[in-house]
PDB file of C-alpha atoms in Angstrom:
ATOM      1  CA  UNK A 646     -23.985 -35.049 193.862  1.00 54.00           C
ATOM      2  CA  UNK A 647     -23.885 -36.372 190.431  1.00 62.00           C
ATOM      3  CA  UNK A 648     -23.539 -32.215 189.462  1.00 67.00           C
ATOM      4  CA  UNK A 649     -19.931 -32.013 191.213  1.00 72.00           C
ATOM      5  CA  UNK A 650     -17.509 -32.535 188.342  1.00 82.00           C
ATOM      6  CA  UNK A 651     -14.071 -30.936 190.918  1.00 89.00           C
ATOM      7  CA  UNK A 652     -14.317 -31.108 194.990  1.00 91.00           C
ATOM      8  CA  UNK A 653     -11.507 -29.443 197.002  1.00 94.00           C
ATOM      9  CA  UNK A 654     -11.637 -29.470 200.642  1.00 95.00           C
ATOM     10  CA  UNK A 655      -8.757 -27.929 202.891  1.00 96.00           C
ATOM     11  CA  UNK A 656      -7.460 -26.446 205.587  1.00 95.00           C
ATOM     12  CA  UNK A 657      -4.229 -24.779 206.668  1.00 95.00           C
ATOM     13  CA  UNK A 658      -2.046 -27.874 206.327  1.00 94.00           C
ATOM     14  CA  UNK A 659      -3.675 -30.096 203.901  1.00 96.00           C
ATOM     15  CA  UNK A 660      -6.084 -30.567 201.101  1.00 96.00           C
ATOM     16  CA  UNK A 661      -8.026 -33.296 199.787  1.00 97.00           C
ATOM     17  CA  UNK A 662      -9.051 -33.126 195.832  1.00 95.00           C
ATOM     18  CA  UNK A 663     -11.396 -34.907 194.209  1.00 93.00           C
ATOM     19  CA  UNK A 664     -12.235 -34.485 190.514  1.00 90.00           C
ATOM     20  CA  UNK A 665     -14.123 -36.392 187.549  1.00 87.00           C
ATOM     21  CA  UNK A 666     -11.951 -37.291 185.024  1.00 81.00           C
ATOM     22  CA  UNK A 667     -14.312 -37.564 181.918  1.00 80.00           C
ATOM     23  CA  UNK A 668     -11.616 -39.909 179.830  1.00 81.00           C
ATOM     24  CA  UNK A 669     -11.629 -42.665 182.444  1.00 80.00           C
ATOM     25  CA  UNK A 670     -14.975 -42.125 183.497  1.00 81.00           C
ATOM     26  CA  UNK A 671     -14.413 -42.098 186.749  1.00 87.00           C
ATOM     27  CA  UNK A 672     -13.477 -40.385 190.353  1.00 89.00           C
ATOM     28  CA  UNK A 673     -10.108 -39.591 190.776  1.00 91.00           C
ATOM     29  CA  UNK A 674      -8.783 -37.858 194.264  1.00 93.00           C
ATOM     30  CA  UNK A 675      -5.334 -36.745 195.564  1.00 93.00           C
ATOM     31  CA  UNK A 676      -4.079 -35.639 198.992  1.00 94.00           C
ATOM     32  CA  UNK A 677      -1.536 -32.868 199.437  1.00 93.00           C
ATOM     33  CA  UNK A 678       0.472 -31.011 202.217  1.00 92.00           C
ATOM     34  CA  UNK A 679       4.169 -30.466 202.572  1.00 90.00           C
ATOM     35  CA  UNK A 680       5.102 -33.688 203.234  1.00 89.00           C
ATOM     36  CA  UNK A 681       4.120 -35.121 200.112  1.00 88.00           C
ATOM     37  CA  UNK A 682       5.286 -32.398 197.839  1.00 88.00           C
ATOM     38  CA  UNK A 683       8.398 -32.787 199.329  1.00 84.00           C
ATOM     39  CA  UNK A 684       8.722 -36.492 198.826  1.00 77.00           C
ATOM     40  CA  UNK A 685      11.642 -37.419 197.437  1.00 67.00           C
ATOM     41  CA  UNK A 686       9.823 -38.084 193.841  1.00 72.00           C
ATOM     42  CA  UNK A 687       8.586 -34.940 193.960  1.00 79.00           C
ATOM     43  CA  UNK A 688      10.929 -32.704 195.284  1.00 84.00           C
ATOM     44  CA  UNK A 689       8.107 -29.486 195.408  1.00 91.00           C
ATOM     45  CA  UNK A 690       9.314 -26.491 197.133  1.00 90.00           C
ATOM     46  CA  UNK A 691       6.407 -24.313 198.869  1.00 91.00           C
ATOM     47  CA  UNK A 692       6.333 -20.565 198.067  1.00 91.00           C
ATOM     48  CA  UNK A 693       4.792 -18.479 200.979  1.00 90.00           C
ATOM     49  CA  UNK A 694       1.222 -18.412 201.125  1.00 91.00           C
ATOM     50  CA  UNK A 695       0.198 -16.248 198.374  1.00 94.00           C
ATOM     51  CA  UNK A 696      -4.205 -15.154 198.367  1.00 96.00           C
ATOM     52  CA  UNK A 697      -6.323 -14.549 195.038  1.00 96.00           C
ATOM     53  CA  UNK A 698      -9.479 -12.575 194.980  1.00 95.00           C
ATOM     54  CA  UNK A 699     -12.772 -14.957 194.799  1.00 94.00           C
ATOM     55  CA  UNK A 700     -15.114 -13.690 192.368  1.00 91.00           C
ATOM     56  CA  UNK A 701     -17.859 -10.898 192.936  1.00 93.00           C
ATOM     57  CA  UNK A 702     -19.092  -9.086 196.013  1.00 95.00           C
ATOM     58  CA  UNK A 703     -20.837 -10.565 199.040  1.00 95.00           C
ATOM     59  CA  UNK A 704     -24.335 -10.484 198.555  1.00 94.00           C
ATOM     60  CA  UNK A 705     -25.695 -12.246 201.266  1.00 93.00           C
ATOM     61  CA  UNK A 706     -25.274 -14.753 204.096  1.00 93.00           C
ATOM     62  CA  UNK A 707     -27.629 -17.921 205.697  1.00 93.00           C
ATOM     63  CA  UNK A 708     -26.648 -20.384 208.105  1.00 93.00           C
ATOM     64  CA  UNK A 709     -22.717 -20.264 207.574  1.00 94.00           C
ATOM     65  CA  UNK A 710     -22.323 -20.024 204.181  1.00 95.00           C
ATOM     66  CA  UNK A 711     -22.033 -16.489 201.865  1.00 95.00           C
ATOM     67  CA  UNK A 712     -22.717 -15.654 198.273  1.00 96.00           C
ATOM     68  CA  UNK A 713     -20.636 -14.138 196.155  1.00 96.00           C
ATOM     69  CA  UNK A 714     -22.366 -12.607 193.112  1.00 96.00           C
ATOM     70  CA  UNK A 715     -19.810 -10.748 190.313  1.00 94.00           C
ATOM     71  CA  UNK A 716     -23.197  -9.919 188.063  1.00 90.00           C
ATOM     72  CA  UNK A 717     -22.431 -11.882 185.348  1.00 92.00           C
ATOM     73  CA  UNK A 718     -22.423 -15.320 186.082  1.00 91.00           C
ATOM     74  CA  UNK A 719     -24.042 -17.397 188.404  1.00 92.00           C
ATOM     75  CA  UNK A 720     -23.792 -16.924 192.239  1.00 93.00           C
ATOM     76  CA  UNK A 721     -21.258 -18.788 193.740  1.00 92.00           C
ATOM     77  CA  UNK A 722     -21.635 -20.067 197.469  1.00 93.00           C
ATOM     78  CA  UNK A 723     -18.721 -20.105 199.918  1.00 93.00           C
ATOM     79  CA  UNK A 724     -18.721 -22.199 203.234  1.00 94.00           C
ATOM     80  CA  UNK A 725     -17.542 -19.148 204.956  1.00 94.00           C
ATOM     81  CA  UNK A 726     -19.595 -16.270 207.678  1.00 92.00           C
ATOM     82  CA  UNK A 727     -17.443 -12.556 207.362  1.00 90.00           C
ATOM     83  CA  UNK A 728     -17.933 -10.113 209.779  1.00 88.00           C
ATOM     84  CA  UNK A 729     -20.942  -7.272 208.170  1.00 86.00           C
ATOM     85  CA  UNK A 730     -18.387  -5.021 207.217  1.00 91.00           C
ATOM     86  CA  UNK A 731     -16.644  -7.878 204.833  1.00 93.00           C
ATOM     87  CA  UNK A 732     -17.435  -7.233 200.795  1.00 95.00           C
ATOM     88  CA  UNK A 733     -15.043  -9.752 199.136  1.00 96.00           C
ATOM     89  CA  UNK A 734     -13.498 -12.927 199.818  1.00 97.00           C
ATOM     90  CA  UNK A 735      -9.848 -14.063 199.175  1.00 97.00           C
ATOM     91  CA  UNK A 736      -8.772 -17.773 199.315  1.00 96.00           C
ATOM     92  CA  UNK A 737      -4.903 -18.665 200.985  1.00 96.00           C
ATOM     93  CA  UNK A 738      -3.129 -20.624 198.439  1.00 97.00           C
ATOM     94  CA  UNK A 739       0.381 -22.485 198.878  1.00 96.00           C
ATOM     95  CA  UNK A 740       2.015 -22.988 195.375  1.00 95.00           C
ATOM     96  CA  UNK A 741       4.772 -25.497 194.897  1.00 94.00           C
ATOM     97  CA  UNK A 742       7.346 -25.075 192.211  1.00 94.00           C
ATOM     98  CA  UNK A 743       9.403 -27.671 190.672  1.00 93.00           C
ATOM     99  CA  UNK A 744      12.828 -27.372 188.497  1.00 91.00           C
ATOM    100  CA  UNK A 745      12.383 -29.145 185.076  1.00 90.00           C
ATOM    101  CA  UNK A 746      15.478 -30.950 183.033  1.00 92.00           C
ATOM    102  CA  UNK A 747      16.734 -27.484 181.778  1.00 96.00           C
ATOM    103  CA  UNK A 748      16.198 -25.675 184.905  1.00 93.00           C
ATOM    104  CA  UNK A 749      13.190 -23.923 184.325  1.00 96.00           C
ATOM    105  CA  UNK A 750      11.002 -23.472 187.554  1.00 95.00           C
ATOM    106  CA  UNK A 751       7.617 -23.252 187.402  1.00 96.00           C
ATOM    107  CA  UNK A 752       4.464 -24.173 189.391  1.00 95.00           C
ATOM    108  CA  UNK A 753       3.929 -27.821 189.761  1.00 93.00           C
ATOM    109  CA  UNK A 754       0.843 -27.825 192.305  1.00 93.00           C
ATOM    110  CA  UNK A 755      -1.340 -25.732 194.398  1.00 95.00           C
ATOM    111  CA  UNK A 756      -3.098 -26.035 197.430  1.00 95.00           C
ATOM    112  CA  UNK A 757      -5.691 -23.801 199.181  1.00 97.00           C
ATOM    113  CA  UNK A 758      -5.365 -22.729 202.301  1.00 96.00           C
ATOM    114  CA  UNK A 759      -8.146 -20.533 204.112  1.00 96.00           C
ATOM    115  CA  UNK A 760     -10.868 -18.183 203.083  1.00 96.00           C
ATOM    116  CA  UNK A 761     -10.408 -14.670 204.222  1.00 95.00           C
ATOM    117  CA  UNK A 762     -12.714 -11.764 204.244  1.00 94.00           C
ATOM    118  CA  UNK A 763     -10.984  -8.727 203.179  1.00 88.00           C
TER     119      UNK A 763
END
């Protein structure tokens, strides 16, 4: 797996991230669900699930998993079997926003959700 530089795994109420962090040279990770962006350090607020548009057109399926292919770069694999009459993906995504020093809101974290065939 040396290839995987950013590793997300979820489901409805939690994900677990894992990325390379190329400064330290090392694996990093983070959990995240409601509970801890609401920690008291924290203070997140969750917006309502929100879903973005994965990249390219289904172009085929084998043993669970389906590519997506936008024909211009590479194929992307999703861990994810649509019905036949599914031709694009979309990914559920819960953003949290947090309220800086001047009171400017923005989006502090993200976590995904589901995959969807739409």
């Amino acid at each position: 797996m040396e290839w995987i530089f950013d590793l997300r795994l979820f489901h409805p109420d939690a994900e677990w991230h894992w990325w390379w962090d190329q400064e330290a040279r090392n694996g990093r990770h983070s959990t995240l669900d409601d509970d801890v962006a609401g920690a008291t350090s924290r203070g997140w607020l969750p917006l309502d699930e929100s879903r973005r548009l994965l990249r390219g057109e289904v172009r085929k399926q084998e043993a669970g998993w389906t590519q997506l292919h936008d024909g211009h770069s590479r194929p992307l694999w999703v861990p994810f079997e649509p019905e036949d009459s599914v031709t694009r993906l979309v990914l559920g995504v819960v953003e949290y926003t947090a309220r800086d020093a001047h009171g400017n809101v923005g989006v502090a974290a993200e976590r995904f959700t589901q995959i969807k065939g739409y």
